[in-house]
Amino acid sequence: MADYQEFRKKSRQRRMKKRILAGCVVVLALGVVGSSIWLAVSGLGLVHKNENSAQLPDNSDAAVESATPGDIPDAATSKNLQLQAVTENTNWNTVAYTERTLDYTVLGQNDGTTAMDYRLAGQPACGRIEISYYNGVTFMGDSLTQGLELYTTGLPNASYCAYKGIGPNAVVNGATCKRLDGTQEIPLEALAAMAPEAIYVLFGTNTLTNASEATQQSFLAYYDQMIDLIKQTRPGIKIYMQSITPVRPGVAAEKPGLNNVRLQRINDELAALALRKDCYFVNLWEPLADAEGNLREEYAAGDGIHMNPMGYAAWVEYLRTHTAYTPGALYELGSGSYYIPA
């Protein structure tokens, strides 16, 4: 009997040891799982903190300057944050055309002139529009513009408010002007009757023949007023302001105001005006000037100011590839990129 009691006692001791051992294993396992969960939660907290730090204000440079040394991220972190800011901007990720706007700030210089370079404001190349588009367009200007009407290499089927020897002051003052066919008319009244959707404007070589600063300022002031009057006469019209064209080198000897350096400076002012007035600017120097900035010899008429038929052909070709994209107009297939106008 004593042996049986001893056997049962030892059996209970063995079972107790097994239970204690199993309990220790369970406790250890729970400890491991709990540690894993804590580390995971802590890791998520760190990620959340980093995501919050990526929400930088627009002026991130100012934020860095005002931070304490310990707050400034290292180079790798900064690069990652910049990359995140770029990739989160999905404006580029679109099938639709991006609308071209004329939302620019035109800076001035201490002497009151513009800081604009006219070449930067030029209407970009577009698809080659069918020449029939210009049948519904009006061209306003002086005898240079009359050449577009006169030559078959120009645009004889377009509409014209073009008059020999005038400047923008004639348009602003409502002067009576003579067309190529001898018809007398007031330019803005003629424009209203034509009712075009777009107008191309070019003035300068008649007004700027002397080098007077006062003459230049008067020309620009009248040009400004003329653009406003065109908009009042034909609300919603697309206005293409064309740069004053280059001349041959010998012209300035007789007409000192028409030297190409000065004309380019005035084109800077016209380009700035076009941006302020929400007009398109057409840089005619690109197709018509040679490497020295003079009117190409092969395009020049005898007086070095006007152009021959070859020059008008180059002018028209440039217009056809530098007119803002126009819905409904016909374009030659495969002729280039397209821009939706403002």
XYZ file of C-alpha atoms in Angstrom:
342
model
C 0.000 0.000 0.000
C 2.849 2.336 0.868
C 4.423 1.589 -2.479
C 1.144 2.598 -4.259
C 0.904 5.871 -2.332
C 4.513 6.645 -3.224
C 3.785 5.891 -6.906
C 0.785 8.285 -6.971
C 2.820 11.029 -5.285
C 5.557 10.798 -7.900
C 2.989 10.743 -10.714
C 1.400 13.993 -9.396
C 4.852 15.624 -9.200
C 5.630 14.652 -12.811
C 2.275 16.055 -14.047
C 2.861 19.281 -12.112
C 6.295 19.732 -13.702
C 4.782 19.200 -17.164
C 2.080 21.814 -16.469
C 4.648 24.319 -15.186
C 6.812 23.714 -18.269
C 3.812 24.108 -20.603
C 2.824 27.306 -18.837
C 6.294 28.709 -19.268
C 6.193 27.883 -22.979
C 2.809 29.624 -23.354
C 4.035 32.686 -21.468
C 7.162 32.823 -23.633
C 5.104 32.488 -26.797
C 2.746 35.238 -25.699
C 5.733 37.420 -24.962
C 7.154 36.895 -28.449
C 3.805 37.654 -30.117
C 3.292 40.727 -27.968
C 6.746 42.042 -28.846
C 6.058 41.553 -32.554
C 2.770 43.424 -32.319
C 4.405 46.296 -30.410
C 7.199 46.583 -32.975
C 4.677 46.581 -35.820
C 2.570 49.295 -34.198
C 5.679 51.354 -33.471
C 6.778 50.965 -37.076
C 3.429 52.197 -38.305
C 3.737 55.165 -36.009
C 7.126 56.004 -37.503
C 5.780 55.731 -41.047
C 2.847 57.962 -40.127
C 5.231 60.483 -38.693
C 7.297 60.479 -41.894
C 4.159 60.881 -44.011
C 3.144 63.893 -41.941
C 6.579 65.394 -42.382
C 6.131 65.137 -46.159
C 3.272 67.654 -46.068
C 5.580 70.604 -46.602
C 4.235 74.106 -47.150
C 4.515 75.581 -50.635
C 7.491 77.671 -49.560
C 9.652 74.752 -48.434
C 12.827 76.848 -48.438
C 11.309 79.183 -45.855
C 10.291 76.187 -43.741
C 13.863 74.888 -43.699
C 15.277 78.276 -42.755
C 12.965 78.571 -39.736
C 13.592 75.016 -38.505
C 16.035 74.027 -35.776
C 19.139 72.042 -36.856
C 17.590 68.823 -35.580
C 14.494 69.346 -37.765
C 16.343 69.693 -41.080
C 16.088 66.429 -43.062
C 19.160 64.887 -44.614
C 19.816 65.096 -48.355
C 18.300 61.688 -49.122
C 15.091 62.496 -47.260
C 14.799 65.895 -48.971
C 15.185 64.286 -52.386
C 12.528 61.704 -51.579
C 10.131 64.407 -50.412
C 10.734 66.424 -53.590
C 10.159 63.335 -55.710
C 6.926 62.623 -53.829
C 5.743 66.187 -54.445
C 6.446 65.810 -58.168
C 4.863 62.389 -58.600
C 1.751 63.364 -56.645
C 1.120 66.229 -59.107
C -0.998 64.530 -61.784
C -1.651 67.579 -63.987
C 0.628 66.076 -66.624
C -1.201 62.744 -66.583
C -4.001 63.613 -68.979
C -5.048 62.786 -72.499
C -6.647 66.205 -73.065
C -4.671 69.127 -74.488
C -3.300 71.548 -71.934
C -4.818 74.972 -72.525
C -2.297 77.553 -73.604
C -2.728 80.733 -71.596
C -1.130 84.153 -71.667
C -0.829 84.417 -67.898
C 2.576 86.072 -67.634
C 4.080 88.754 -65.447
C 5.980 91.301 -67.542
C 8.857 92.824 -65.621
C 10.150 96.351 -66.132
C 13.594 97.888 -65.887
C 14.794 100.975 -64.033
C 14.581 103.147 -67.153
C 10.903 102.264 -67.612
C 11.427 99.875 -70.528
C 10.373 96.261 -70.490
C 12.627 93.365 -69.515
C 10.877 91.220 -72.138
C 12.779 89.613 -75.011
C 10.308 89.564 -77.914
C 11.655 86.204 -79.113
C 10.380 84.543 -75.926
C 6.823 85.783 -76.463
C 6.462 84.565 -80.034
C 3.566 82.303 -80.928
C 4.972 78.736 -80.999
C 4.887 76.517 -84.062
C 1.615 74.715 -84.592
C 0.123 72.448 -87.233
C 0.172 73.836 -90.775
C -3.261 75.394 -91.183
C -4.996 75.385 -94.583
C -4.558 78.673 -96.394
C -8.336 78.990 -96.749
C -8.496 79.783 -93.014
C -7.264 83.322 -93.745
C -10.230 84.038 -96.023
C -12.136 84.880 -92.841
C -9.316 86.849 -91.205
C -8.619 90.606 -91.364
C -5.137 92.128 -91.711
C -4.676 95.672 -90.438
C -1.591 97.733 -91.210
C 0.247 99.943 -93.655
C 1.800 99.394 -97.092
C 3.743 96.339 -95.856
C 0.402 94.697 -95.146
C -0.947 95.877 -98.493
C 1.652 93.601 -100.097
C -0.137 90.584 -98.640
C -3.234 91.765 -100.482
C -1.411 92.681 -103.681
C 0.742 89.617 -104.407
C -0.545 86.153 -105.237
C 2.202 84.838 -102.957
C 0.457 86.704 -100.119
C -3.128 86.252 -98.981
C -5.240 88.073 -101.588
C -8.482 86.406 -100.441
C -8.250 87.692 -96.868
C -9.930 90.918 -95.689
C -7.840 94.073 -95.276
C -7.820 97.317 -93.355
C -4.475 98.281 -94.909
C -3.550 101.827 -95.906
C -0.355 103.362 -97.229
C 1.639 105.652 -94.938
C -0.371 105.303 -91.691
C 0.386 104.365 -88.075
C -1.758 103.329 -85.106
C -2.619 106.991 -84.431
C -4.742 107.051 -87.616
C -6.790 104.114 -86.299
C -7.223 105.653 -82.836
C -8.165 109.080 -84.183
C -10.716 107.684 -86.634
C -8.941 109.111 -89.674
C -10.321 108.453 -93.134
C -7.853 106.204 -94.993
C -7.500 105.026 -98.603
C -7.466 101.369 -99.585
C -5.482 99.902 -102.495
C -8.510 100.260 -104.766
C -8.969 103.914 -103.782
C -11.927 103.333 -101.446
C -12.069 105.809 -98.543
C -12.980 104.368 -95.141
C -12.462 104.663 -91.395
C -10.457 101.588 -90.270
C -12.502 100.583 -87.206
C -15.795 101.033 -89.066
C -14.467 98.810 -91.848
C -13.347 96.239 -89.275
C -16.807 96.174 -87.671
C -18.408 95.558 -91.069
C -16.012 92.685 -91.838
C -16.767 91.013 -88.464
C -13.736 88.687 -88.482
C -12.943 86.176 -85.747
C -9.228 87.087 -85.875
C -7.119 90.090 -86.863
C -3.409 90.407 -87.639
C -1.925 93.836 -86.891
C 1.356 95.355 -88.124
C 2.477 99.002 -87.815
C 5.740 100.829 -87.230
C 7.883 101.562 -90.266
C 5.990 104.753 -91.150
C 5.881 106.158 -87.611
C 9.382 105.316 -86.407
C 11.516 106.768 -89.196
C 13.223 109.269 -86.859
C 15.126 108.168 -83.769
C 13.259 110.398 -81.314
C 12.414 108.842 -77.964
C 9.214 110.920 -77.872
C 8.162 109.430 -81.227
C 8.709 105.935 -79.897
C 6.667 106.563 -76.756
C 3.860 108.126 -78.791
C 3.833 105.115 -81.122
C 3.568 102.663 -78.209
C 0.855 104.718 -76.478
C -1.260 104.835 -79.647
C -0.677 101.130 -80.237
C -1.968 100.399 -76.720
C -5.112 102.464 -77.319
C -5.627 100.879 -80.727
C -5.687 97.354 -79.244
C -8.334 98.449 -76.731
C -10.448 99.982 -79.506
C -10.190 96.840 -81.643
C -11.465 94.804 -78.689
C -14.343 97.226 -78.154
C -15.221 97.160 -81.849
C -15.114 93.384 -82.083
C -15.435 91.772 -78.614
C -13.835 88.356 -78.306
C -11.677 88.778 -81.401
C -8.302 87.007 -81.487
C -5.596 89.621 -81.965
C -2.225 88.700 -83.449
C 0.284 91.503 -82.972
C 3.060 91.020 -85.530
C 6.572 92.220 -84.846
C 7.919 95.144 -86.847
C 9.823 93.524 -89.698
C 13.606 93.900 -90.225
C 15.082 96.193 -92.873
C 18.216 96.131 -95.001
C 21.441 97.663 -93.520
C 21.457 100.807 -95.659
C 17.986 101.983 -94.632
C 19.121 103.643 -91.385
C 21.356 106.077 -93.272
C 18.287 107.842 -94.636
C 15.825 106.930 -91.876
C 17.843 106.665 -88.634
C 14.880 105.435 -86.615
C 14.716 102.297 -88.732
C 17.887 100.617 -87.564
C 17.444 96.975 -86.669
C 18.790 97.221 -83.121
C 16.201 99.875 -82.265
C 13.430 97.984 -84.031
C 14.179 94.904 -81.953
C 14.011 96.957 -78.740
C 10.610 98.269 -79.814
C 9.545 94.706 -80.581
C 10.384 93.905 -76.962
C 7.887 96.582 -75.931
C 5.264 95.284 -78.371
C 5.706 91.730 -77.069
C 5.200 92.946 -73.507
C 2.114 94.860 -74.627
C 0.738 91.745 -76.331
C 1.060 89.749 -73.127
C -0.556 92.484 -71.041
C -3.448 92.790 -73.515
C -3.946 89.020 -73.878
C -2.952 89.060 -77.542
C -0.798 86.681 -79.549
C 2.626 87.903 -80.648
C 4.037 86.773 -83.996
C 7.812 87.046 -84.344
C 8.313 87.818 -88.052
C 12.066 88.175 -87.559
C 12.315 84.414 -87.378
C 11.426 83.854 -91.048
C 12.525 87.206 -92.510
C 15.846 88.167 -90.848
C 19.289 86.869 -91.757
C 22.051 85.906 -89.304
C 23.017 89.596 -88.833
C 19.446 90.641 -88.039
C 18.809 92.351 -91.374
C 15.971 91.703 -93.799
C 17.113 88.817 -95.983
C 18.514 90.173 -99.230
C 16.550 87.711 -101.348
C 13.283 88.942 -99.762
C 13.915 92.683 -100.006
C 12.356 95.160 -102.426
C 14.466 98.018 -103.770
C 13.891 100.369 -100.807
C 15.154 97.806 -98.279
C 11.930 98.086 -96.223
C 9.237 96.461 -98.311
C 9.387 92.904 -99.627
C 9.170 91.145 -102.971
C 6.841 88.203 -103.736
C 9.372 85.732 -102.316
C 9.362 87.591 -98.996
C 5.568 87.496 -98.819
C 5.601 83.766 -99.538
C 7.925 83.249 -96.543
C 5.703 85.485 -94.387
C 2.563 83.519 -95.286
C 4.246 80.182 -94.701
C 5.306 81.322 -91.233
C 1.781 82.460 -90.388
C 0.370 79.115 -91.484
C 2.579 77.275 -88.989
C 2.314 79.869 -86.185
C -1.404 80.484 -85.882
C -2.933 79.250 -82.636
C -4.894 76.022 -82.891
C -8.418 76.845 -84.042
C -11.207 74.269 -83.585
C -12.989 73.627 -86.861
C -10.118 74.863 -89.028
C -8.488 72.480 -91.500
C -4.893 71.372 -90.990
C -2.497 69.343 -93.081
C -2.156 65.876 -91.564
C 1.147 65.195 -89.831
C 2.195 68.839 -90.029
C 3.108 69.349 -86.363
C 1.906 69.763 -82.806
C -1.245 71.594 -81.844
C -1.939 74.108 -79.084
C -5.357 74.991 -77.713
C -5.539 78.805 -77.551
C -6.442 80.726 -74.421
